[in-house]
Coordinates of C-alpha atoms in Angstrom, one line a residue:
M1 CA 0.0 0.0 0.0
S2 CA 1.4 3.4 -1.0
L3 CA 2.0 5.8 1.8
P4 CA -0.2 8.7 0.5
L5 CA -3.3 6.4 0.8
G6 CA -2.6 5.5 4.5
P7 CA -4.1 8.6 6.1
V8 CA -7.1 8.5 3.8
I9 CA -7.8 4.8 4.6
A10 CA -7.3 5.5 8.3
L11 CA -9.7 8.4 8.2
Y12 CA -12.3 6.3 6.3
D13 CA -11.9 3.5 8.9
A14 CA -12.5 6.0 11.7
L15 CA -15.5 7.5 10.0
T16 CA -17.1 4.1 9.5
T17 CA -16.6 2.8 13.0
P18 CA -19.9 2.7 15.0
I19 CA -20.3 5.5 17.6
P20 CA -20.3 3.8 21.1
L21 CA -22.9 6.2 22.5
L22 CA -25.4 5.6 19.7
V23 CA -24.7 1.9 19.8
S24 CA -25.7 1.9 23.4
L25 CA -29.0 3.7 22.4
G26 CA -29.8 1.0 19.9
L27 CA -28.5 2.9 16.8
P28 CA -25.4 1.1 15.5
V29 CA -24.4 3.9 13.2
S30 CA -21.0 5.5 12.3
T31 CA -19.9 9.1 12.1
L32 CA -20.2 8.8 8.3
D33 CA -23.8 7.6 8.6
V34 CA -24.7 10.5 10.8
V35 CA -23.0 13.2 8.8
G36 CA -24.2 11.7 5.5
S37 CA -27.8 11.7 6.7
L38 CA -27.5 15.4 7.8
R39 CA -26.0 16.2 4.4
L40 CA -28.8 14.5 2.6
A41 CA -31.4 16.3 4.7
L42 CA -29.8 19.6 4.0
A43 CA -29.5 18.9 0.3
V44 CA -33.2 18.0 0.0
Q45 CA -34.3 21.2 1.7
Q46 CA -31.9 23.3 -0.4
M47 CA -33.2 21.8 -3.6
K48 CA -36.8 22.3 -2.6
Y49 CA -36.1 25.9 -1.6
A50 CA -34.3 26.6 -4.9
L51 CA -37.1 25.1 -6.9
R52 CA -39.8 27.0 -4.9
M53 CA -38.0 30.3 -5.5
R54 CA -37.7 29.6 -9.2
A55 CA -41.4 28.7 -9.4
L56 CA -42.3 31.8 -7.5
Q57 CA -40.3 34.0 -9.9
Q58 CA -41.8 32.3 -13.0
A59 CA -45.4 32.5 -11.7
A60 CA -45.0 36.2 -10.8
S61 CA -43.5 36.9 -14.2
E62 CA -46.3 35.2 -16.0
E63 CA -48.9 36.9 -13.9
K64 CA -47.4 40.3 -14.7
E65 CA -47.3 39.6 -18.4
K66 CA -50.9 38.5 -18.3
N67 CA -52.5 41.1 -16.1
G68 CA -49.9 43.8 -15.9
E69 CA -49.5 43.6 -12.2
N70 CA -47.4 41.8 -9.7
A71 CA -48.9 39.0 -7.8
A72 CA -47.8 36.7 -5.0
P73 CA -48.5 33.1 -6.1
T74 CA -49.0 30.5 -3.4
F75 CA -48.0 26.9 -3.3
P76 CA -48.9 24.0 -1.1
A77 CA -47.1 24.1 2.3
D78 CA -44.1 21.8 2.5
T79 CA -44.4 19.1 5.1
A80 CA -42.0 17.0 7.2
L81 CA -43.5 13.8 5.9
S82 CA -42.9 14.9 2.3
N83 CA -39.2 15.6 3.0
I84 CA -38.7 12.4 5.0
W85 CA -40.4 10.4 2.3
T86 CA -38.2 11.9 -0.4
M87 CA -35.1 11.1 1.6
L88 CA -36.2 7.5 2.1
V89 CA -36.8 7.1 -1.6
I90 CA -33.4 8.6 -2.5
V91 CA -31.6 6.2 -0.1
Y92 CA -33.7 3.0 -0.6
G93 CA -35.3 3.4 -4.0
G94 CA -32.4 1.7 -5.8
E95 CA -32.0 -0.9 -3.2
L96 CA -35.7 -1.8 -3.4
F97 CA -35.2 -2.6 -7.1
V98 CA -32.1 -4.6 -6.6
S99 CA -33.6 -6.6 -3.8
S100 CA -36.5 -7.7 -6.0
F101 CA -34.0 -8.8 -8.7
V102 CA -31.9 -11.0 -6.3
S103 CA -34.7 -12.2 -4.1
Q104 CA -33.4 -10.6 -0.9
P105 CA -35.3 -8.3 1.6
P106 CA -34.2 -4.7 1.5
S107 CA -32.2 -3.5 4.6
F108 CA -35.1 -1.4 5.9
F109 CA -37.2 -4.6 6.2
T110 CA -34.8 -6.1 8.7
S111 CA -33.6 -2.9 10.5
G112 CA -35.2 0.4 11.3
T113 CA -31.9 2.1 12.0
G114 CA -31.5 3.8 8.6
P115 CA -35.1 5.2 8.4
T116 CA -34.8 6.4 12.1
L117 CA -31.5 8.1 11.4
L118 CA -32.9 9.8 8.3
T119 CA -36.0 11.0 10.1
L120 CA -33.9 12.4 13.0
A121 CA -31.6 14.1 10.5
H122 CA -34.5 15.9 8.8
Y123 CA -35.8 17.3 12.1
V124 CA -32.3 18.4 13.2
I125 CA -31.7 20.3 9.9
S126 CA -35.3 21.7 9.9
A127 CA -34.8 23.0 13.5
I128 CA -31.5 24.7 12.6
M129 CA -32.9 26.3 9.4
T130 CA -36.0 27.5 11.3
Y131 CA -34.5 28.8 14.6
A132 CA -31.0 29.6 13.4
P133 CA -31.4 30.4 9.7
G134 CA -28.0 32.0 9.3
I135 CA -26.0 28.9 10.2
L136 CA -26.8 26.8 7.1
P137 CA -27.3 28.2 3.5
Q138 CA -30.8 27.9 2.1
E139 CA -29.4 27.3 -1.4
P140 CA -26.3 25.4 -2.6
S141 CA -23.2 27.6 -2.9
L142 CA -19.6 26.9 -3.9
K143 CA -18.3 27.9 -0.5
W144 CA -20.2 25.0 1.0
E145 CA -20.4 22.5 -1.8
L146 CA -16.6 22.4 -2.3
P147 CA -15.7 21.1 1.2
L148 CA -18.8 19.0 1.3
S149 CA -17.7 17.2 -1.9
I150 CA -15.0 15.5 0.2
L151 CA -17.8 14.1 2.4
D152 CA -19.8 13.1 -0.7
A153 CA -16.7 11.2 -2.0
F154 CA -16.6 9.2 1.3
T155 CA -20.3 8.4 1.3
R156 CA -20.2 7.5 -2.4
S157 CA -17.2 5.2 -1.8
M158 CA -19.0 3.5 1.0
L159 CA -22.1 2.9 -1.1
L160 CA -20.2 1.6 -4.2
C161 CA -17.6 -0.5 -2.3
S162 CA -19.1 -1.5 1.1
I163 CA -22.9 -1.5 0.7
G164 CA -23.7 -2.4 -2.9
P165 CA -21.1 -5.2 -3.8
P166 CA -21.9 -7.5 -0.8
T167 CA -25.5 -7.8 -2.0
I168 CA -24.0 -9.7 -5.0
L169 CA -20.8 -11.1 -3.7
G170 CA -22.5 -12.7 -0.7
H171 CA -25.4 -14.1 -2.7
R172 CA -26.2 -17.8 -2.2
S173 CA -26.3 -18.4 -6.0
V174 CA -22.9 -18.8 -7.5
T175 CA -24.3 -17.6 -10.9
I176 CA -25.2 -14.3 -9.3
S177 CA -22.3 -13.9 -6.9
D178 CA -19.7 -14.4 -9.7
S179 CA -21.5 -12.3 -12.3
P180 CA -19.7 -9.0 -13.1
A181 CA -22.9 -7.8 -14.9
A182 CA -24.9 -8.2 -11.7
L183 CA -22.2 -6.4 -9.7
L184 CA -22.1 -3.4 -12.0
W185 CA -25.9 -3.2 -12.5
T186 CA -26.3 -3.3 -8.7
S187 CA -23.9 -0.4 -8.1
T188 CA -25.5 1.6 -10.9
I189 CA -29.1 1.1 -9.7
M190 CA -28.4 1.5 -6.0
A191 CA -26.5 4.7 -6.6
N192 CA -28.9 6.3 -9.1
G193 CA -32.3 4.5 -8.6
G194 CA -33.5 6.7 -5.8
F195 CA -32.9 10.0 -7.5
F196 CA -34.3 8.5 -10.7
I197 CA -37.6 7.9 -9.0
V198 CA -37.6 11.3 -7.3
N199 CA -37.0 13.0 -10.6
M200 CA -39.5 10.9 -12.5
F201 CA -42.3 11.8 -10.1
N202 CA -41.0 15.4 -9.6
M203 CA -41.1 14.9 -5.8
L204 CA -39.0 18.1 -5.2
S205 CA -41.5 20.4 -7.0
P206 CA -43.3 23.0 -4.9
T207 CA -46.5 22.5 -6.9
G208 CA -46.9 18.8 -6.1
W209 CA -45.9 15.6 -7.7
S210 CA -46.3 15.0 -11.4
V211 CA -44.8 12.4 -13.9
Q212 CA -42.0 13.7 -16.1
T213 CA -39.0 12.4 -18.0
P214 CA -36.0 12.0 -15.6
P215 CA -32.9 14.0 -16.5
E216 CA -31.0 10.7 -17.0
L217 CA -33.3 9.8 -20.0
R218 CA -33.2 13.2 -21.6
P219 CA -30.6 14.1 -24.4
G220 CA -27.1 13.8 -22.9
G221 CA -28.4 12.4 -19.6
W222 CA -26.4 9.2 -20.1
A223 CA -23.2 11.2 -19.7
S224 CA -24.0 12.4 -16.2
L225 CA -21.1 11.9 -13.8
D226 CA -23.2 10.1 -11.2
L227 CA -24.5 7.6 -13.7
L228 CA -21.0 6.8 -15.1
S229 CA -19.0 6.9 -11.9
A230 CA -21.0 4.1 -10.2
P231 CA -20.0 1.2 -12.4
F232 CA -16.5 2.6 -12.9
I233 CA -15.7 2.8 -9.2
T234 CA -17.2 -0.6 -8.5
S235 CA -15.3 -2.2 -11.3
L236 CA -12.1 -0.6 -10.0
F237 CA -12.9 -1.9 -6.5
A238 CA -13.6 -5.4 -7.8
T239 CA -10.4 -5.4 -9.8
L240 CA -8.2 -4.3 -6.9
T241 CA -9.9 -6.8 -4.5
Q242 CA -10.2 -9.5 -7.2
S243 CA -13.8 -10.1 -5.9
Q244 CA -14.9 -12.3 -8.9
S245 CA -13.2 -14.5 -11.4
T246 CA -13.6 -11.9 -14.2
W247 CA -11.9 -9.2 -12.1
R248 CA -9.2 -11.7 -11.0
S249 CA -8.4 -12.3 -14.7
A250 CA -8.4 -8.5 -15.3
A251 CA -6.0 -7.9 -12.4
A252 CA -3.7 -10.7 -13.7
T253 CA -3.7 -9.3 -17.2
A254 CA -3.0 -5.8 -15.9
G255 CA -0.2 -7.1 -13.8
N256 CA 1.4 -9.0 -16.7
Y257 CA 1.1 -5.8 -18.8
V258 CA 2.8 -3.7 -16.2
S259 CA 5.5 -6.3 -15.7
A260 CA 6.2 -6.3 -19.5
L261 CA 6.6 -2.6 -19.5
N262 CA 9.1 -2.8 -16.7

C-alpha cells in the first residue's frame, strides 16, 4: 500500500466505526452515517427551496405579463413527511429494485436504524434552518459544496464499495455472486435509482408531484457523472480486491502488462 493512501484509509476507517454512545442507544451507526444523513437532509431542503424560489419568480413573471401587475403566487405548504419520504426514496429506492431482482429483503425490512436516522436528520436540519437560519445556507453555494464534496466522496465510496457489492458477492447463488454484470448493475441502480424515482415523479417540485422524463433519460443524460461513476468505481474496487473471477483475470492481465513494461 502506498504511503499517501494511508491517512485516507485511516480516516475512512475512523468515520465508518460505529459510535459507542449511539450503539448503546440502539442505533449502530457510524460518524459517516450521521454526517451523511444530515448532508442529505440539508440537500433535499436546499433543492426544494431553490425550486420554490424559481417557481415563484416564474409564476410572478407570467402573472405580470398576463394582467400587468405583480402577484404573490401560493404553493402547497411543505411538510416534514414529504421531506422524509423523499429522503427514504433517495436512499432506498435503488436498493428496493435490486432486492427484488436478487430475491433478498431490503435493509429497511430487517432494521429500522436507517429510516430512524434519516428522520432524525430531517428534524435536526429543519430546526437549525428554522431557529438559526444564518448557520446553514438555504441554497447550494460553492463555499459550502466544495468542502462537502469530500464528504460526498466518502459516502459515495461506502455505497459503491461497502454497501452495494456485498449484495451480489454474498449471494447464495454462484451464478449471481460471480456475475460481473450483476455487480455493476447493482452499483449503478443503487447509486442512481433513488434520484431517478424522485426526478420521474417530480417529488421536489413545490407545486406537487407529477410524472416527467427524468434527466437521465433526456438528451445527454447518459453522460451524467453520477451515472457513469458508479460502475467505474465498483469495477475498480472489484479489480483491486479480485472479488470475482472476471476481475481476477483482469487484475492478472493488468499485472502482466505492467511487468512487461518494466
